[in-house]
């Protein structure tokens, strides 16, 4: 399939974030930050509850891109963790193509990507380069 | 701010073994159920020597990538520290049950006025090489922390 600058990558529901999933991600990723698992600590720091790891959202975004472009298609990916993602939020992945070029006989597509809530609140923002 | 003298400092290479069980566990944790992450036969059928790791798996080696000694020398405020951004550049699949050598370095540091004071930004970069010396991926992590008083830091 051909890509052009400005193309939207289909907005897709990734999952609804749960506290169990956040705790499980802490375990499998060796994340030592107690803010993701300790409800009381999170509240004493002024948060309503525990929040998801930025890297969990990045994992959802790379899964989304590989579902579109295939296993091993990602050449580079970057995400910024400016907004917090909370339990109970339904997280959607989406993207917009910003560049298409030929590189070593292959098509390299660059896109802005992001997660957002069902209501369209931005969460994790980033960009990706993948071989189409 | 974090002394610019730290930029370019490189940690000791750290050898890590990426274990298949840990890869499969991580994949399950992020909802990656493709058999290439879990089943060696499926991975071989897809042309890999063993199961492969999902793209963001290297974060599980964050401490090795940052190199603890080098990291603590930066004297960042651990309490306020957050993961500002993360970048990975891939050169090949991350294959399980193989050894990798990770070399971390301080790539950049700067300060910026935040809403509640000055913030330190540090970019730590790490290359992971396979046993043939080929870079498999590069990780670039940006850490943000509230600036601490460093007036008592020793001059070198």
mmCIF file of N, CA, C and O in Angstrom, chain A residues 24-25 27-30 55-56 58-60 62-63 66 71 74-81, chain B residues 25-26 29-32 34 36-37 48 52 55-56 59-60 83-90:
data_model
loop_
_atom_site.group_PDB
_atom_site.id
_atom_site.type_symbol
_atom_site.label_atom_id
_atom_site.label_comp_id
_atom_site.label_asym_id
_atom_site.label_seq_id
_atom_site.Cartn_x
_atom_site.Cartn_y
_atom_site.Cartn_z
ATOM 1 N N UNK A 24 1.233 -5.013 36.466
ATOM 2 C CA UNK A 24 1.878 -6.081 35.704
ATOM 3 C C UNK A 24 3.010 -5.505 34.839
ATOM 4 O O UNK A 24 4.082 -6.099 34.729
ATOM 5 N N UNK A 25 2.787 -4.333 34.271
ATOM 6 C CA UNK A 25 3.841 -3.710 33.455
ATOM 7 C C UNK A 25 5.054 -3.348 34.314
ATOM 8 O O UNK A 25 6.197 -3.518 33.883
ATOM 9 N N UNK A 27 6.107 -4.942 36.824
ATOM 10 C CA UNK A 27 6.812 -6.195 37.074
ATOM 11 C C UNK A 27 7.623 -6.631 35.846
ATOM 12 O O UNK A 27 8.818 -6.866 35.952
ATOM 13 N N UNK A 28 6.980 -6.687 34.690
ATOM 14 C CA UNK A 28 7.681 -7.241 33.522
ATOM 15 C C UNK A 28 8.749 -6.304 32.969
ATOM 16 O O UNK A 28 9.657 -6.734 32.271
ATOM 17 N N UNK A 29 8.656 -4.997 33.284
ATOM 18 C CA UNK A 29 9.630 -4.049 32.739
ATOM 19 C C UNK A 29 10.689 -3.649 33.764
ATOM 20 O O UNK A 29 11.512 -2.771 33.497
ATOM 21 N N UNK A 30 10.657 -4.261 34.948
ATOM 22 C CA UNK A 30 11.594 -3.907 36.027
ATOM 23 C C UNK A 30 11.501 -2.425 36.391
ATOM 24 O O UNK A 30 12.508 -1.785 36.654
ATOM 25 N N UNK A 55 6.016 4.213 29.179
ATOM 26 C CA UNK A 55 6.533 3.139 28.327
ATOM 27 C C UNK A 55 5.470 2.104 27.983
ATOM 28 O O UNK A 55 5.593 1.418 26.965
ATOM 29 N N UNK A 56 4.448 1.980 28.829
ATOM 30 C CA UNK A 56 3.350 1.072 28.499
ATOM 31 C C UNK A 56 2.616 1.599 27.261
ATOM 32 O O UNK A 56 2.342 0.854 26.315
ATOM 33 N N UNK A 58 3.928 3.546 25.037
ATOM 34 C CA UNK A 58 4.847 3.418 23.897
ATOM 35 C C UNK A 58 4.787 1.991 23.334
ATOM 36 O O UNK A 58 4.844 1.798 22.123
ATOM 37 N N UNK A 59 4.634 1.015 24.237
ATOM 38 C CA UNK A 59 4.507 -0.380 23.797
ATOM 39 C C UNK A 59 3.218 -0.565 22.988
ATOM 40 O O UNK A 59 3.200 -1.288 21.984
ATOM 41 N N UNK A 60 2.135 0.100 23.421
ATOM 42 C CA UNK A 60 0.860 -0.006 22.686
ATOM 43 C C UNK A 60 1.010 0.633 21.301
ATOM 44 O O UNK A 60 0.476 0.124 20.308
ATOM 45 N N UNK A 62 3.864 0.955 19.500
ATOM 46 C CA UNK A 62 4.711 0.157 18.596
ATOM 47 C C UNK A 62 3.941 -1.090 18.121
ATOM 48 O O UNK A 62 4.111 -1.530 16.984
ATOM 49 N N UNK A 63 3.079 -1.606 18.987
ATOM 50 C CA UNK A 63 2.232 -2.742 18.580
ATOM 51 C C UNK A 63 1.303 -2.294 17.446
ATOM 52 O O UNK A 63 1.145 -2.985 16.438
ATOM 53 N N UNK A 66 3.241 -1.933 14.199
ATOM 54 C CA UNK A 66 3.597 -3.228 13.597
ATOM 55 C C UNK A 66 2.365 -3.964 13.074
ATOM 56 O O UNK A 66 2.475 -4.755 12.144
ATOM 57 N N UNK A 71 5.841 -6.957 11.296
ATOM 58 C CA UNK A 71 6.896 -7.222 12.289
ATOM 59 C C UNK A 71 8.226 -6.701 11.781
ATOM 60 O O UNK A 71 8.565 -6.887 10.617
ATOM 61 N N UNK A 74 9.667 -1.260 12.156
ATOM 62 C CA UNK A 74 10.002 0.029 12.773
ATOM 63 C C UNK A 74 11.514 0.275 12.743
ATOM 64 O O UNK A 74 12.298 -0.541 13.227
ATOM 65 N N UNK A 75 11.908 1.409 12.159
ATOM 66 C CA UNK A 75 13.330 1.771 12.102
ATOM 67 C C UNK A 75 13.705 2.644 13.301
ATOM 68 O O UNK A 75 14.815 2.576 13.816
ATOM 69 N N UNK A 76 12.769 3.468 13.723
ATOM 70 C CA UNK A 76 13.048 4.407 14.813
ATOM 71 C C UNK A 76 11.715 4.836 15.401
ATOM 72 O O UNK A 76 10.736 4.985 14.673
ATOM 73 N N UNK A 77 11.678 5.019 16.714
ATOM 74 C CA UNK A 77 10.446 5.513 17.352
ATOM 75 C C UNK A 77 10.813 6.367 18.544
ATOM 76 O O UNK A 77 11.783 6.085 19.248
ATOM 77 N N UNK A 78 10.068 7.448 18.720
ATOM 78 C CA UNK A 78 10.323 8.335 19.864
ATOM 79 C C UNK A 78 8.989 8.769 20.466
ATOM 80 O O UNK A 78 8.047 9.059 19.732
ATOM 81 N N UNK A 79 8.910 8.781 21.782
ATOM 82 C CA UNK A 79 7.694 9.233 22.460
ATOM 83 C C UNK A 79 8.026 10.206 23.571
ATOM 84 O O UNK A 79 9.069 10.090 24.222
ATOM 85 N N UNK A 80 7.129 11.162 23.764
ATOM 86 C CA UNK A 80 7.257 12.127 24.864
ATOM 87 C C UNK A 80 6.147 11.877 25.864
ATOM 88 O O UNK A 80 4.997 11.674 25.486
ATOM 89 N N UNK A 81 6.537 11.915 27.139
ATOM 90 C CA UNK A 81 5.578 11.574 28.197
ATOM 91 C C UNK A 81 5.168 12.816 28.968
ATOM 92 O O UNK A 81 5.582 13.021 30.102
ATOM 93 N N UNK B 25 7.253 -12.870 28.928
ATOM 94 C CA UNK B 25 6.547 -12.230 30.031
ATOM 95 C C UNK B 25 6.238 -10.763 29.718
ATOM 96 O O UNK B 25 5.129 -10.266 29.911
ATOM 97 N N UNK B 26 7.253 -10.078 29.205
ATOM 98 C CA UNK B 26 7.097 -8.669 28.840
ATOM 99 C C UNK B 26 6.055 -8.525 27.732
ATOM 100 O O UNK B 26 5.162 -7.682 27.811
ATOM 101 N N UNK B 29 2.681 -8.856 28.991
ATOM 102 C CA UNK B 29 2.331 -7.676 29.794
ATOM 103 C C UNK B 29 1.876 -6.483 28.967
ATOM 104 O O UNK B 29 1.166 -5.620 29.467
ATOM 105 N N UNK B 30 2.311 -6.416 27.713
ATOM 106 C CA UNK B 30 1.904 -5.292 26.864
ATOM 107 C C UNK B 30 0.915 -5.743 25.783
ATOM 108 O O UNK B 30 0.633 -5.001 24.839
ATOM 109 N N UNK B 31 0.406 -6.976 25.923
ATOM 110 C CA UNK B 31 -0.631 -7.445 25.010
ATOM 111 C C UNK B 31 -0.120 -7.880 23.645
ATOM 112 O O UNK B 31 -0.882 -7.968 22.690
ATOM 113 N N UNK B 32 1.181 -8.167 23.553
ATOM 114 C CA UNK B 32 1.773 -8.643 22.283
ATOM 115 C C UNK B 32 1.678 -10.161 22.273
ATOM 116 O O UNK B 32 2.515 -10.841 22.856
ATOM 117 N N UNK B 34 1.555 -12.138 19.470
ATOM 118 C CA UNK B 34 2.112 -12.786 18.278
ATOM 119 C C UNK B 34 3.055 -13.898 18.735
ATOM 120 O O UNK B 34 3.920 -13.679 19.577
ATOM 121 N N UNK B 36 5.684 -15.119 17.620
ATOM 122 C CA UNK B 36 7.139 -14.893 17.487
ATOM 123 C C UNK B 36 7.749 -14.375 18.787
ATOM 124 O O UNK B 36 8.955 -14.439 18.987
ATOM 125 N N UNK B 37 6.904 -13.862 19.703
ATOM 126 C CA UNK B 37 7.389 -13.383 21.004
ATOM 127 C C UNK B 37 7.343 -14.473 22.077
ATOM 128 O O UNK B 37 7.803 -14.265 23.190
ATOM 129 N N UNK B 48 13.607 -16.226 12.396
ATOM 130 C CA UNK B 48 14.470 -15.775 13.490
ATOM 131 C C UNK B 48 15.105 -16.984 14.178
ATOM 132 O O UNK B 48 14.502 -18.056 14.227
ATOM 133 N N UNK B 52 11.782 -13.332 19.484
ATOM 134 C CA UNK B 52 12.303 -11.963 19.466
ATOM 135 C C UNK B 52 11.537 -11.131 20.491
ATOM 136 O O UNK B 52 10.468 -11.524 20.958
ATOM 137 N N UNK B 55 9.410 -4.232 20.412
ATOM 138 C CA UNK B 55 10.305 -3.080 20.220
ATOM 139 C C UNK B 55 10.705 -2.338 21.505
ATOM 140 O O UNK B 55 11.825 -1.842 21.593
ATOM 141 N N UNK B 56 9.802 -2.251 22.467
ATOM 142 C CA UNK B 56 10.140 -1.452 23.659
ATOM 143 C C UNK B 56 10.728 -2.292 24.792
ATOM 144 O O UNK B 56 10.980 -1.766 25.878
ATOM 145 N N UNK B 59 13.671 -1.373 27.482
ATOM 146 C CA UNK B 59 13.499 -0.527 28.671
ATOM 147 C C UNK B 59 13.712 -1.351 29.944
ATOM 148 O O UNK B 59 14.080 -0.817 30.993
ATOM 149 N N UNK B 60 13.515 -2.662 29.852
ATOM 150 C CA UNK B 60 13.750 -3.516 31.014
ATOM 151 C C UNK B 60 15.224 -3.488 31.421
ATOM 152 O O UNK B 60 15.575 -3.854 32.539
ATOM 153 N N UNK B 83 10.626 10.335 33.556
ATOM 154 C CA UNK B 83 11.046 9.882 32.234
ATOM 155 C C UNK B 83 10.385 10.808 31.224
ATOM 156 O O UNK B 83 9.195 10.716 30.979
ATOM 157 N N UNK B 84 11.155 11.736 30.670
ATOM 158 C CA UNK B 84 10.576 12.766 29.797
ATOM 159 C C UNK B 84 10.266 12.253 28.410
ATOM 160 O O UNK B 84 9.198 12.517 27.857
ATOM 161 N N UNK B 85 11.208 11.540 27.837
ATOM 162 C CA UNK B 85 10.962 10.965 26.516
ATOM 163 C C UNK B 85 11.875 9.768 26.304
ATOM 164 O O UNK B 85 12.837 9.568 27.048
ATOM 165 N N UNK B 86 11.523 8.987 25.293
ATOM 166 C CA UNK B 86 12.273 7.771 24.997
ATOM 167 C C UNK B 86 12.341 7.577 23.497
ATOM 168 O O UNK B 86 11.335 7.738 22.807
ATOM 169 N N UNK B 87 13.540 7.251 23.035
ATOM 170 C CA UNK B 87 13.708 6.965 21.607
ATOM 171 C C UNK B 87 14.471 5.654 21.439
ATOM 172 O O UNK B 87 15.381 5.367 22.215
ATOM 173 N N UNK B 88 14.062 4.869 20.459
ATOM 174 C CA UNK B 88 14.824 3.682 20.077
ATOM 175 C C UNK B 88 15.090 3.737 18.582
ATOM 176 O O UNK B 88 14.203 4.081 17.802
ATOM 177 N N UNK B 89 16.321 3.387 18.213
ATOM 178 C CA UNK B 89 16.670 3.214 16.804
ATOM 179 C C UNK B 89 17.056 1.746 16.652
ATOM 180 O O UNK B 89 17.864 1.244 17.431
ATOM 181 N N UNK B 90 16.426 1.073 15.686
ATOM 182 C CA UNK B 90 16.633 -0.372 15.537
ATOM 183 C C UNK B 90 17.461 -0.685 14.293
ATOM 184 O O UNK B 90 17.264 -0.083 13.239
#
